[in-house]
Amino acid sequence: MGTSVQVTPLSGAYGEGPLCYLLAVDGFRFLLDCGWTDLCDTSQLQPLAKVAPTIDAVLLSHPDMMHLGALPYAMKHLGLSAPVYATEPVFRLGLLTMYDHFLSRWQVSDFDLFTLDDVDAAFQNVVRLKYSQNYLLNDKGEGIVIAPHVAGHLLGGTVWKITKDGEDVVYAVDFNHRKEMHLNGTVLGSFVRPAVLITDAYNALNNQGYRKKQDQDFIDSLVKVLASGGSVLLPVDTAGRVLELLLILDKYWGDRRLEYPIYFLTNVSTSTIDYVKSFLEWMGDQIAKSFESSRANAFLLKKVTLIINKEELEKLGDTPKVVLASMASLEVGFSHDIFVEMANEARNLVLFTEKGQFGTLARMLQVDPPPKAVKVTMSKRIPLVGDELKAYEEEQERIKKEEAIKASLVKEEELKASHGSNAKASDPMAIDASSSHKSAKAGSHFGGNNDILIDGFVPPSTSVAPMFPFFENTAEWDDFGEVINPDDYTMKQEETDSALMLGPGDGLDGKIDDGSARLLLDSTPSKVISNEMTVQVKCSLVYMDFEGRSDGRSVKSVIAHVAPLKLVLVHGSAESTEHLKMHCAKNLDSHVYAPQIEETIDVTSDLCAYKVQLSEKLMSNIICKKLGEHEIAWVDAEVGKEDEKLVLLPPSSAPPPHKPVLVGDLKLSDFKQFLENKGWQVEFSGGALRCGEHITVRKIGDSQKGSTGSQQIVIEGPLCEDYYKIREHLYLQFYLL
C-alpha cells in the first residue's frame, strides 16, 4: 500500500481562526503550526488539548501569533512535549513575538496563562533548519524526511515538504509568489505533482493591484495626513509584516527627504531589528547583493526611531508623526493606548495594513461603515501604597511562614525516615532508633548519630570502626601524573548548542529590551487598575492590504501548476473555501478536500509502493555507466523473495530486446561549441541550430512555458552524408542504454 496520510484540522478550517492541524504519516503525528489569537481564548485550544500528548513533532511555518502563539501554553498545560522544527528566523522572531505579547498583557492584567519561563522552555529545544535542508527523522519517524522551503510571506516563513517512500506531502499556507523589498517569492511553484498539498483559501476571493501603485497610494495617504497637522498610527505585528513596512517608509522618506518622525514602538523593537540585521541570507537577492557589494545593511534604518515606551511620544505632544506600534489587533499593547489618544482628533489617521483577527477591536473598526463610538477598557499597573501595601506585606509574610513550617516538617519526616533506614541497615554495634534519641540527649557532642559505642562493649570481629564518610580516589595515573578525561573539561554537544542558541548576554536581558527587562525584574508590589470608557471615533480609518499573501488569481495559478494528486484546503472563510474548492474540483485533475474542525480525512495515495533490494546475482551482471555524480544502467529482472524480503533477481529466461534509451540533457549552445571544435560551420537561426548548409537541429516541447514535460530533438534536412555525421555527433552527447 502507499504511504498512509490523514489530515485533521484542530483550528483554522472554514474560518479565519489560528492555524493548527494534525497530520499523520504512517502513524507519525505532526502538528502543523500551533497558533492562537491575541484574545488568548483557551476554549479555542480544546481540540488541541485532546491530541497534544500524542504529537511526535511540531512544524512551525511563520513567526507570528496565528502560527505559534499557543506553543508555550500547550507545552505547559496541555502535555505537548514533542520536538519543534523551524527555521532560524522563525525561532528568533517567534520568541520575540511571544515576549512582546506577554509583556503587553502583563502590563495591563494579572496574566497567568504562561510566563516568560514558559516561553523559554517552549523554544529551548527548537531544532533550527536551513532552507532546502533535508532532515531525516529517527525512531518512530524513521524513513520520513522533512525539509523547509521559502514561503515568502514573513522572514523565515516556510513551506514544509514531508517525504516518505518517495511520496511528498506539502504544507504551504500563507505563501507569497511576489518578490518584495526584503523577501523573495515562494518556491512552491517548483514542486510538481506531490501526493498531497495542504494549502489555505484565505485570499481566494481577493485580487490585488500593482505593487508600485499600492506603495505609492500608501505613502501619499500618510503624507497627506502629516501635511495637514495630523498623526498616523499603524497597528502592526511584532516582527512580521512590519519589517516590509519599515523598509518602505525608510526608503520613501529618504527619497523625498521628508522630516516627519517615524517611530517603531514595541516592547522588543531594538532586539527585533538587531536580530533582523543578522538574517540577510534569509532575505531577497537584492538585499544580499547590496550587502556583498557595499556592506550596506538594509535594516540600518536611517529615518525610523526604535523605542520601547511611550515617553518619547509624549514629549512630542501633537507634533505630526508616524507610529508603528504592536499589537495589530488593538486588543492590548501600545497600539491600543495610542488609538484611544488619537481617535478623538479628526485630523489623525489609523491605517490598518492587515485584516483584524475575528472578534478584536481592529476587526470591529474595519467593518463598513465603521462604528462612531467604541467601548474600550483602559488598564495600567501601579505600585501598592498605604494600607494595601501593608496588607500585601503581611500576606507575603504569612505565606513565607507557612512555607517555612511546611519545609521544616518535610525535613523532619525525611530525617526520621533516614534514621529508620540507618537503624535497620546498621551492624550490631549500632543502637536502635529509640535508644539513639536518648543517647543523643545524654551526649550531644556525638551530634545525635546512631553509631555510638558503649563503654565496655566488645564489637564482633566482622564489624568495622565508625568513621566519617570517605570516598576513595580511584583516578588512574601514568608517568606524567593523573590521567585527565577531556570530556570532563569540554561542554557536551547539547550544552554547546544551548549556549550558541542563547549567545552572550542573550538571556532575559538579551531577548527583551532593557526597559522591558527592568519592568519585569521590578519587585515592587503592584496592582492593575481598569476603567471602561467610550471612545468617539472621529479619526480616519483606512485599510490597505500589505499582508504579503498571494491573491486569489495567483493562488489558483500556483495550485494548477503544482497539480497535486490530492488537495486539502484549510484556513479561510466559508465563502472563500467553497469558492476555491469548486474552482479546483472543476479545473484540476485532483481530489479536493475541505475538512471541518476535528474532521479527519484520509488522503492516502492510491498507488501501491513496495521496497525491494537488488540481489548480488543481479548486480554482478550489471554494467554501469557514470553520469555526473551517479551511475546508471538498464536492468532486466524479476521479483522474488529472500528471507521474507522482496528482491530483484536475474530473469529466469532471456529478456526481450528493448529500444535504446538516450539519457542526458542537451543544450544547443554546448552542442554548437562541440561542432565548432570539430570544424563545422554552425550558427543559431530562428531558435534552431543551423549545421553546415543543409542540416538543422532544433528542440521542441514545452520548455518555454516552464513545464517539466519531455522534450524532443529534431534533425531536419536531406539524407546526405552531413546528416548522418551530425546525427552521430548528436548521439555522442547522450548516454545510450
XYZ file of C-alpha atoms in Angstrom:
737
model
C 0.000 0.000 0.000
C 1.033 3.644 -0.354
C 2.052 5.899 2.485
C -0.867 6.368 4.888
C -1.763 10.071 5.293
C -4.559 11.569 7.424
C -5.264 15.276 7.996
C -7.310 16.689 10.901
C -7.833 20.467 11.356
C -7.697 21.417 15.042
C -8.300 25.103 14.309
C -8.405 27.312 11.240
C -10.848 25.490 8.958
C -13.925 27.092 7.381
C -12.957 30.207 9.297
C -10.131 32.655 9.887
C -9.080 31.265 13.258
C -5.487 30.424 14.202
C -3.723 27.739 12.204
C -3.265 24.309 13.814
C -3.511 20.965 12.007
C -2.772 17.338 12.783
C -1.019 15.356 10.052
C -0.448 11.615 10.485
C 2.065 9.990 8.110
C 2.200 6.225 8.634
C 1.272 6.715 12.292
C 3.817 9.510 12.898
C 1.822 12.540 14.107
C 2.898 16.013 13.028
C 1.392 19.183 14.481
C 1.421 21.727 11.658
C 1.626 25.106 13.408
C 0.276 25.886 16.861
C -1.470 29.231 16.546
C -3.546 31.403 18.867
C -5.250 34.778 18.557
C -4.439 37.907 20.561
C -7.577 37.244 22.628
C -5.917 34.138 24.181
C -9.207 32.267 24.488
C -8.425 28.826 25.946
C -11.656 27.366 24.534
C -10.069 27.595 21.071
C -7.473 25.032 22.178
C -9.868 22.265 23.231
C -9.308 20.197 20.045
C -5.542 20.578 20.519
C -5.778 19.507 24.167
C -7.258 16.149 23.113
C -4.251 15.195 20.957
C -1.329 17.245 22.344
C 0.275 14.387 24.372
C 0.296 12.140 21.286
C 2.143 14.577 18.995
C 5.537 13.347 17.712
C 6.831 16.546 16.061
C 5.777 20.197 15.632
C 6.462 22.095 12.392
C 6.247 25.902 12.566
C 5.755 27.862 9.355
C 5.746 31.556 10.390
C 6.850 33.621 13.435
C 3.549 35.258 14.412
C 0.768 34.609 16.915
C -1.536 32.985 14.368
C 1.058 30.277 13.688
C 2.859 29.693 17.016
C 1.065 31.700 19.715
C -0.251 28.669 21.647
C 3.073 26.810 21.814
C 4.106 27.925 25.368
C 0.610 27.281 26.760
C 0.345 23.870 25.084
C 3.691 22.761 26.456
C 2.883 23.949 29.971
C -0.762 22.910 30.314
C -1.723 20.504 27.522
C 1.067 17.937 27.698
C 2.739 18.823 24.395
C 6.351 17.621 24.630
C 7.341 16.864 21.038
C 10.439 18.360 19.379
C 9.806 21.545 17.399
C 11.273 22.268 13.954
C 11.603 25.729 12.433
C 13.991 27.987 10.549
C 16.332 30.285 12.481
C 14.277 33.478 11.821
C 11.030 31.752 12.839
C 12.719 30.636 16.062
C 14.227 34.034 16.924
C 11.390 36.286 15.801
C 8.767 33.921 17.193
C 10.466 34.117 20.564
C 10.397 37.929 20.450
C 6.743 37.872 19.390
C 5.814 35.814 22.437
C 7.861 38.069 24.732
C 6.151 41.156 23.349
C 2.732 39.579 23.759
C 3.393 38.545 27.352
C 4.757 41.991 28.291
C 1.798 43.726 26.676
C -0.605 41.513 28.644
C 1.300 41.673 31.919
C 1.348 45.477 31.970
C -2.460 45.638 31.937
C -3.569 42.420 33.674
C -2.531 39.610 36.002
C -1.766 37.386 33.018
C -1.131 33.792 34.133
C -1.697 31.577 31.074
C 2.060 31.395 30.543
C 5.198 33.178 31.767
C 8.487 34.191 30.218
C 9.984 30.994 31.643
C 7.312 29.020 29.817
C 8.217 30.825 26.592
C 11.876 29.975 27.152
C 11.029 26.341 27.849
C 8.899 26.076 24.709
C 11.622 27.457 22.445
C 14.593 25.901 24.227
C 14.704 22.693 22.214
C 13.687 24.019 18.802
C 15.631 22.316 16.021
C 16.610 25.003 13.512
C 16.899 24.055 9.853
C 18.091 25.892 6.768
C 16.072 26.256 3.591
C 16.154 23.100 1.422
C 17.901 21.146 4.193
C 16.695 17.553 4.286
C 16.313 16.376 7.885
C 15.860 12.649 8.466
C 13.683 11.760 11.452
C 14.626 8.892 13.762
C 12.917 6.205 15.831
C 9.181 6.275 15.203
C 9.654 8.624 12.247
C 12.320 6.516 10.531
C 12.129 6.923 6.778
C 10.430 10.348 6.949
C 12.355 13.346 5.626
C 11.273 16.942 6.335
C 12.616 19.997 4.522
C 11.734 23.717 4.836
C 11.435 25.850 1.694
C 10.833 29.558 1.053
C 7.234 30.699 1.626
C 7.740 34.428 1.012
C 5.144 35.772 3.493
C 7.313 36.512 6.539
C 11.043 36.403 7.199
C 11.939 32.733 7.618
C 8.440 31.704 6.504
C 8.323 28.074 5.492
C 6.675 25.715 3.051
C 7.211 22.273 4.589
C 7.837 19.240 2.408
C 7.409 15.886 4.152
C 8.638 12.871 2.188
C 8.074 9.172 2.880
C 8.814 6.368 0.404
C 9.100 8.790 -2.500
C 5.735 10.476 -1.874
C 5.603 14.153 -0.920
C 3.181 15.881 1.431
C 3.500 19.662 1.083
C 2.183 22.068 3.741
C 2.027 25.556 2.210
C -0.079 28.204 3.945
C 0.214 31.986 3.684
C 2.701 31.879 0.817
C 3.501 34.832 -1.431
C 4.678 34.493 -5.031
C 5.630 38.173 -5.306
C 9.157 39.398 -4.740
C 9.206 42.149 -2.104
C 11.748 44.599 -0.753
C 13.131 42.167 1.822
C 11.837 38.764 0.680
C 11.949 36.522 -2.360
C 8.796 34.884 -3.659
C 7.850 31.342 -2.720
C 9.422 28.287 -4.366
C 6.134 26.379 -4.176
C 5.823 26.586 -7.956
C 8.891 24.348 -8.337
C 7.066 21.406 -6.725
C 5.397 19.219 -9.308
C 2.745 16.585 -8.656
C 3.106 15.947 -4.908
C 0.885 13.274 -3.392
C -0.826 15.795 -1.066
C -0.867 19.598 -0.958
C -2.275 21.290 2.154
C -2.866 24.982 1.480
C -5.157 27.815 2.560
C -8.080 29.584 0.936
C -7.608 32.824 2.900
C -7.217 35.100 -0.136
C -9.229 33.080 -2.666
C -11.731 35.923 -3.211
C -9.221 38.811 -3.112
C -7.383 40.287 -6.093
C -4.513 42.738 -5.674
C -3.388 45.636 -7.824
C 0.105 46.582 -8.911
C 2.605 46.767 -6.094
C 4.172 50.091 -7.147
C 0.787 51.804 -7.227
C -0.100 50.255 -3.873
C 3.114 51.564 -2.299
C 2.549 54.996 -3.820
C -1.034 55.224 -2.507
C 0.235 54.142 0.909
C 2.853 56.891 1.100
C 0.529 59.543 -0.348
C -2.139 58.819 2.269
C 0.437 59.200 5.059
C 1.945 62.422 3.711
C -1.484 63.978 3.190
C -2.396 63.474 6.868
C 1.008 64.620 8.124
C 0.917 67.761 5.969
C -2.446 68.713 7.470
C -1.011 68.503 11.000
C -2.296 65.051 11.918
C -0.516 61.903 13.089
C -0.717 58.342 11.765
C -0.968 55.109 13.744
C -0.141 51.808 12.056
C -1.119 48.851 14.273
C 1.448 46.169 13.365
C 2.728 42.786 14.467
C 5.925 42.404 16.468
C 8.368 41.030 13.929
C 6.461 40.000 10.807
C 4.993 42.212 8.089
C 6.190 45.288 9.948
C 9.675 44.666 8.508
C 8.435 45.321 4.955
C 6.605 48.473 6.108
C 9.746 49.786 7.814
C 11.782 49.391 4.621
C 9.079 51.094 2.507
C 8.851 54.047 4.891
C 12.616 54.372 5.300
C 13.163 54.346 1.528
C 10.423 56.846 0.622
C 11.284 59.188 3.495
C 14.871 59.221 2.255
C 13.941 59.669 -1.416
C 11.512 62.527 -0.690
C 13.634 63.979 2.120
C 10.690 64.055 4.489
C 11.358 65.141 8.066
C 8.265 63.829 9.833
C 9.423 61.470 12.615
C 8.739 57.717 12.336
C 8.688 55.542 15.464
C 8.676 51.765 15.773
C 7.210 51.025 19.204
C 7.114 47.549 20.748
C 8.490 46.039 23.942
C 11.242 44.379 21.901
C 11.742 46.767 18.973
C 15.512 47.187 19.301
C 16.077 43.453 19.813
C 13.923 42.717 16.775
C 15.927 44.932 14.443
C 19.239 43.708 15.919
C 18.311 40.128 15.081
C 16.924 41.027 11.650
C 20.224 42.697 10.717
C 21.904 39.294 11.023
C 19.358 37.462 8.844
C 20.369 38.909 5.470
C 20.990 35.461 3.961
C 17.300 34.653 4.573
C 16.132 37.731 2.649
C 15.761 38.645 -1.007
C 18.564 38.540 -3.553
C 18.706 42.324 -3.865
C 19.435 42.824 -0.158
C 22.111 40.119 -0.140
C 23.824 41.539 -3.252
C 23.744 45.063 -1.828
C 25.451 43.870 1.338
C 28.079 41.891 -0.582
C 28.965 44.807 -2.844
C 28.831 47.787 -0.463
C 28.340 46.282 3.022
C 25.071 48.237 3.199
C 22.629 46.589 5.594
C 19.061 47.363 4.566
C 17.909 47.396 8.201
C 20.265 50.142 9.318
C 17.174 52.317 9.333
C 18.037 55.995 8.915
C 14.573 57.523 9.177
C 12.998 55.248 11.802
C 13.497 55.612 15.557
C 13.206 52.464 17.671
C 11.547 52.989 21.082
C 10.257 50.668 23.807
C 7.976 53.004 25.774
C 5.635 55.928 25.166
C 7.731 58.582 26.913
C 9.347 59.646 23.622
C 5.936 60.141 22.027
C 4.572 62.093 24.982
C 7.453 64.563 24.668
C 6.372 65.366 21.082
C 2.800 66.215 22.015
C 0.654 66.912 18.941
C 3.597 67.049 16.512
C 2.744 65.198 13.255
C 4.344 61.759 13.357
C 4.034 58.165 12.161
C 3.905 55.449 14.825
C 4.115 51.730 14.092
C 3.014 50.028 17.314
C 2.073 46.499 18.354
C -0.418 44.792 18.552
C -2.164 44.728 15.178
C -5.439 43.620 16.804
C -5.619 46.739 19.064
C -6.625 44.431 21.930
C -3.567 45.121 24.076
C -0.200 46.766 23.725
C 0.949 50.236 22.786
C -1.319 50.429 19.727
C -4.389 50.115 21.981
C -3.376 53.066 24.165
C -2.287 55.253 21.252
C -5.546 54.599 19.406
C -7.541 55.812 22.413
C -5.454 59.017 22.461
C -5.676 59.679 18.712
C -9.266 58.617 17.965
C -10.853 61.899 19.100
C -8.965 64.036 16.553
C -10.454 64.131 13.052
C -7.106 65.078 11.512
C -5.451 61.814 12.656
C -5.373 58.547 10.726
C -5.379 54.908 11.825
C -4.122 52.864 8.878
C -4.604 49.093 9.040
C -2.230 47.057 6.888
C -3.783 43.668 7.639
C -7.222 42.276 8.290
C -8.023 42.265 12.002
C -8.448 38.974 13.848
C -12.065 37.968 14.321
C -13.613 39.401 17.496
C -10.935 42.049 18.079
C -11.194 45.835 18.209
C -9.304 46.156 14.926
C -11.815 43.950 13.125
C -14.675 45.958 14.616
C -13.207 49.198 13.264
C -12.686 47.691 9.793
C -16.352 46.960 9.120
C -18.175 49.161 6.656
C -19.355 51.592 7.890
C -17.078 51.791 10.941
C -18.642 52.469 14.349
C -18.737 56.090 15.535
C -18.055 55.107 19.146
C -16.476 52.055 20.752
C -16.148 50.872 24.326
C -12.603 50.140 25.447
C -11.027 49.114 28.732
C -8.015 51.141 29.857
C -5.756 49.369 32.336
C -2.392 50.064 33.885
C -0.180 48.628 36.580
C 0.554 50.868 39.594
C 2.589 50.264 42.777
C 0.786 49.487 46.032
C 0.781 52.172 48.750
C -0.600 52.709 52.238
C -2.916 50.070 53.703
C -2.835 47.997 50.517
C 0.937 47.751 50.662
C 0.834 46.875 54.373
C -1.798 44.182 53.798
C 0.215 42.783 50.913
C 3.386 42.593 53.001
C 1.532 40.883 55.863
C 0.088 38.349 53.455
C 3.526 37.670 51.990
C 4.977 37.247 55.480
C 2.217 34.791 56.388
C 2.863 32.801 53.209
C 6.591 32.687 53.972
C 5.946 31.380 57.495
C 3.616 28.686 56.203
C 6.172 27.621 53.630
C 8.919 27.542 56.284
C 6.766 25.361 58.566
C 5.973 23.003 55.705
C 9.648 22.809 54.767
C 10.681 22.005 58.369
C 8.013 19.290 58.629
C 9.165 17.730 55.380
C 12.780 17.847 56.550
C 11.869 16.250 59.875
C 9.989 13.453 58.100
C 12.967 12.849 55.836
C 15.281 12.780 58.869
C 13.063 10.234 60.634
C 12.940 8.103 57.515
C 16.714 8.203 57.183
C 17.151 7.315 60.876
C 14.845 4.350 60.474
C 16.677 3.049 57.434
C 20.068 3.525 59.139
C 18.959 1.564 62.168
C 17.750 -1.335 60.048
C 20.807 -1.385 57.853
C 23.427 -0.894 60.603
C 25.555 -3.629 62.110
C 25.153 -4.940 65.693
C 27.220 -2.141 67.140
C 24.554 0.433 66.179
C 21.807 1.183 68.637
C 18.116 1.095 67.644
C 16.238 4.279 66.888
C 14.556 4.637 70.288
C 17.853 4.312 72.148
C 19.506 6.635 69.688
C 17.426 9.671 70.673
C 18.073 9.070 74.388
C 21.789 8.706 73.835
C 21.830 11.799 71.678
C 20.348 13.840 74.541
C 22.797 12.380 77.025
C 25.847 13.058 74.923
C 25.145 15.833 72.479
C 28.792 16.085 71.491
C 28.237 12.968 69.356
C 25.849 15.041 67.170
C 22.920 12.680 67.710
C 24.373 9.996 65.419
C 23.160 6.416 65.658
C 26.626 4.873 65.514
C 27.506 5.374 69.216
C 29.812 2.935 71.016
C 29.066 1.999 74.626
C 31.982 1.654 77.004
C 32.733 -1.991 77.703
C 31.072 -3.242 74.535
C 33.306 -5.578 72.538
C 32.485 -5.334 68.826
C 32.344 -8.582 66.891
C 35.205 -9.444 64.528
C 33.017 -8.821 61.480
C 32.287 -5.191 62.371
C 34.179 -2.109 61.250
C 35.090 1.024 63.154
C 32.741 4.007 62.733
C 34.177 6.842 60.675
C 33.196 9.891 58.693
C 32.176 9.325 55.054
C 35.272 8.660 52.982
C 35.468 8.372 49.208
C 38.463 6.557 47.828
C 40.249 8.277 44.946
C 40.121 5.810 42.069
C 41.760 8.071 39.492
C 44.188 6.462 37.078
C 47.833 7.558 36.985
C 50.507 7.369 34.319
C 54.113 8.522 34.023
C 53.009 12.154 33.810
C 50.575 12.138 36.717
C 46.808 11.741 36.998
C 45.091 10.807 33.738
C 42.746 13.603 32.630
C 39.484 12.857 30.860
C 38.989 15.657 28.278
C 35.213 15.122 28.388
C 35.165 16.496 31.941
C 36.502 19.833 30.690
C 34.527 20.236 27.451
C 30.915 21.178 27.007
C 28.580 18.496 25.799
C 27.027 18.995 22.379
C 23.636 19.821 23.881
C 25.196 22.413 26.175
C 27.150 23.901 23.267
C 24.011 24.155 21.137
C 22.176 25.767 24.049
C 24.989 28.261 24.562
C 25.034 29.089 20.861
C 21.273 29.450 20.875
C 21.309 31.923 23.727
C 24.550 33.664 22.852
C 26.400 36.114 25.073
C 24.046 38.208 27.144
C 21.112 36.567 25.423
C 19.165 35.513 28.463
C 16.281 37.588 29.746
C 18.068 40.854 29.033
C 19.048 39.766 25.544
C 15.629 38.689 24.384
C 13.809 41.760 25.597
C 14.961 45.337 25.733
C 16.452 46.947 28.823
C 13.356 48.922 29.697
C 11.110 45.877 29.447
C 13.567 43.803 31.468
C 13.605 46.401 34.244
C 9.815 46.400 34.235
C 9.733 42.646 34.731
C 12.531 42.473 37.268
C 10.997 45.257 39.350
C 9.842 43.514 42.521
C 7.797 46.453 43.792
C 4.315 45.213 44.790
C 1.773 46.423 42.250
C -1.794 46.033 41.110
C -3.765 46.591 37.936
C -6.489 49.188 37.821
C -9.017 49.280 34.976
C -11.786 51.536 33.828
C -14.149 51.194 30.906
C -14.652 54.199 28.688
C -16.372 55.117 25.448
C -14.138 56.477 22.672
C -15.631 58.711 19.992
C -14.023 57.610 16.722
C -13.515 60.852 14.774
C -10.195 59.983 13.139
C -9.936 58.477 9.659
C -9.835 54.695 9.349
C -8.194 53.158 6.268
C -7.361 49.558 5.320
C -4.636 48.747 2.773
C -3.599 45.183 2.038
C 0.074 44.740 2.987
C -0.366 41.215 4.312
C 2.079 39.755 1.798
C -0.041 36.833 0.604
C -0.733 35.675 -2.936
C -4.121 36.851 -4.171
C -6.901 34.592 -5.446
C -5.822 34.599 -9.096
C -2.231 33.744 -8.191
C -3.233 31.030 -5.712
C -5.291 29.296 -8.389
C -2.418 29.559 -10.860
C 0.142 28.143 -8.420
C -2.112 25.239 -7.422
C -2.745 24.433 -11.100
C 0.990 24.408 -11.790
C 1.806 22.228 -8.773
C -1.066 19.885 -9.761
C -1.182 17.740 -6.605
C -2.793 14.336 -6.670
C -4.865 15.352 -3.638
C -5.585 18.874 -2.425
C -6.617 19.816 1.125
C -7.977 23.354 1.685
C -7.818 24.981 5.132
C -7.868 28.430 6.774
C -10.282 30.705 5.037
C -13.810 31.954 5.385
C -16.583 29.568 4.401
C -17.188 31.582 1.220
C -13.553 31.618 0.095
C -13.058 27.937 0.972
C -16.108 26.830 -1.012
C -15.146 29.085 -3.926
C -11.623 27.662 -4.204
C -12.877 24.114 -3.670
C -15.350 24.377 -6.544
C -12.764 26.017 -8.820
C -10.134 23.310 -8.175
C -12.633 20.460 -8.490
C -13.719 21.817 -11.868
C -10.337 22.714 -13.353
C -7.849 20.285 -11.789
C -7.314 16.592 -12.165
C -7.104 16.246 -8.373
C -9.186 15.061 -5.454
C -10.165 18.185 -3.463
C -10.996 18.139 0.261
C -12.065 20.893 2.664
C -12.431 19.293 6.133
C -14.214 20.855 9.094
C -12.554 21.276 12.516
C -11.814 17.860 14.099
C -12.893 16.087 10.917
C -10.261 13.530 9.872
C -9.837 12.885 6.168
C -7.821 10.056 4.649
C -5.658 11.240 1.736
C -3.595 8.082 1.414
C -2.175 7.618 -2.064
C -3.998 5.252 -4.405
C -0.653 3.911 -5.612
C 0.979 0.848 -4.087
C 4.644 1.142 -3.151
C 6.984 -1.685 -2.255
C 10.591 -1.775 -1.099
C 12.836 -4.179 -2.994
C 16.526 -4.988 -2.727
C 18.913 -5.705 -5.595
C 20.361 -9.178 -5.228
C 24.096 -9.802 -5.543
C 23.497 -12.129 -8.508
C 21.768 -9.309 -10.370
C 24.346 -6.649 -9.501
C 27.244 -8.833 -10.687
C 25.828 -8.844 -14.237
C 25.064 -5.114 -14.466
C 27.373 -2.746 -16.367
C 27.001 0.796 -15.008
C 27.863 3.993 -16.836
C 28.859 7.099 -14.922
C 26.535 10.077 -15.349
C 27.790 13.046 -13.349
C 27.812 12.031 -9.683
C 25.687 8.933 -10.338
C 25.935 5.632 -12.162
C 23.136 4.372 -14.403
C 22.335 1.031 -16.001
C 19.484 -0.796 -17.720
C 18.132 -3.629 -15.576
C 16.037 -6.625 -16.643
C 14.945 -8.559 -13.547
C 12.114 -10.389 -11.879
C 10.786 -10.038 -8.317
C 11.459 -12.816 -5.827
C 11.611 -13.380 -2.062
C 14.620 -13.941 0.162
C 14.243 -14.069 3.959
C 10.709 -12.662 3.657
C 12.065 -9.629 1.786
C 11.333 -8.652 -1.795
C 14.430 -8.766 -4.013
C 15.190 -8.326 -7.698
C 16.708 -11.458 -9.220
C 18.191 -12.112 -12.675
C 15.471 -13.128 -15.150
C 14.908 -16.865 -15.469
C 14.710 -16.582 -19.277
C 16.254 -14.277 -21.853
C 14.547 -10.887 -21.659
C 13.055 -9.385 -24.853
C 15.157 -6.692 -26.534
C 14.355 -3.089 -25.588
C 14.557 0.104 -27.542
C 17.704 2.176 -26.942
C 17.317 4.874 -24.302
C 19.252 8.136 -24.554
C 19.952 9.654 -21.122
C 21.091 13.250 -20.721
C 20.068 16.870 -21.249
C 21.443 18.551 -24.349
C 21.979 22.299 -24.528
C 22.129 23.575 -28.088
C 24.769 26.116 -27.106
C 27.036 23.317 -25.858
C 26.364 21.259 -28.990
C 27.243 24.303 -31.117
C 30.580 24.618 -29.337
C 31.217 20.879 -29.818
C 30.558 21.038 -33.583
C 32.732 24.139 -33.987
C 35.598 22.267 -32.337
C 35.044 19.524 -34.934
C 35.400 22.085 -37.752
C 31.740 22.537 -38.673
C 30.215 25.842 -39.724
C 27.413 26.351 -37.123
C 25.092 29.242 -36.278
C 21.793 29.902 -34.495
C 18.880 30.821 -36.718
C 15.299 31.281 -35.520
C 15.915 29.408 -32.269
C 17.399 26.384 -34.109
C 20.964 25.313 -34.783
C 21.999 25.546 -38.440
C 24.739 22.968 -39.155
C 26.528 23.355 -42.500
C 24.357 24.202 -45.467
C 21.503 21.726 -45.188
C 21.076 20.331 -41.629
C 19.063 21.995 -38.827
C 18.838 20.797 -35.189
C 16.047 22.146 -33.021
C 14.367 21.428 -29.661
C 10.615 21.155 -29.443
C 8.492 20.811 -26.307
C 7.005 22.932 -23.510
C 10.245 24.232 -22.016
C 9.433 27.792 -22.988
C 6.331 27.599 -20.770
C 8.241 26.466 -17.719
C 6.915 22.906 -17.977
C 8.960 19.921 -16.920
C 7.464 17.743 -19.653
C 9.501 15.733 -22.141
C 11.389 17.459 -24.967
C 12.345 16.202 -28.373
C 15.385 16.984 -30.501
C 14.617 17.023 -34.202
C 17.173 16.807 -37.047
C 15.864 18.352 -40.247
C 17.468 18.073 -43.685
C 18.101 15.742 -46.620
C 19.546 12.268 -46.047
C 23.043 13.186 -47.082
C 26.456 12.462 -45.615
C 26.310 15.546 -43.388
C 23.013 14.312 -41.927
C 24.492 11.053 -40.679
C 27.634 12.749 -39.342
C 25.599 15.323 -37.399
C 23.369 12.546 -36.051
C 26.416 10.583 -34.901
C 27.827 13.651 -33.137
C 24.427 14.210 -31.536
C 24.282 10.650 -30.182
C 27.672 11.189 -28.556
C 26.128 13.867 -26.340
C 23.954 11.251 -24.602
C 24.408 8.032 -22.668
C 22.998 5.061 -24.556
C 21.320 2.317 -22.534
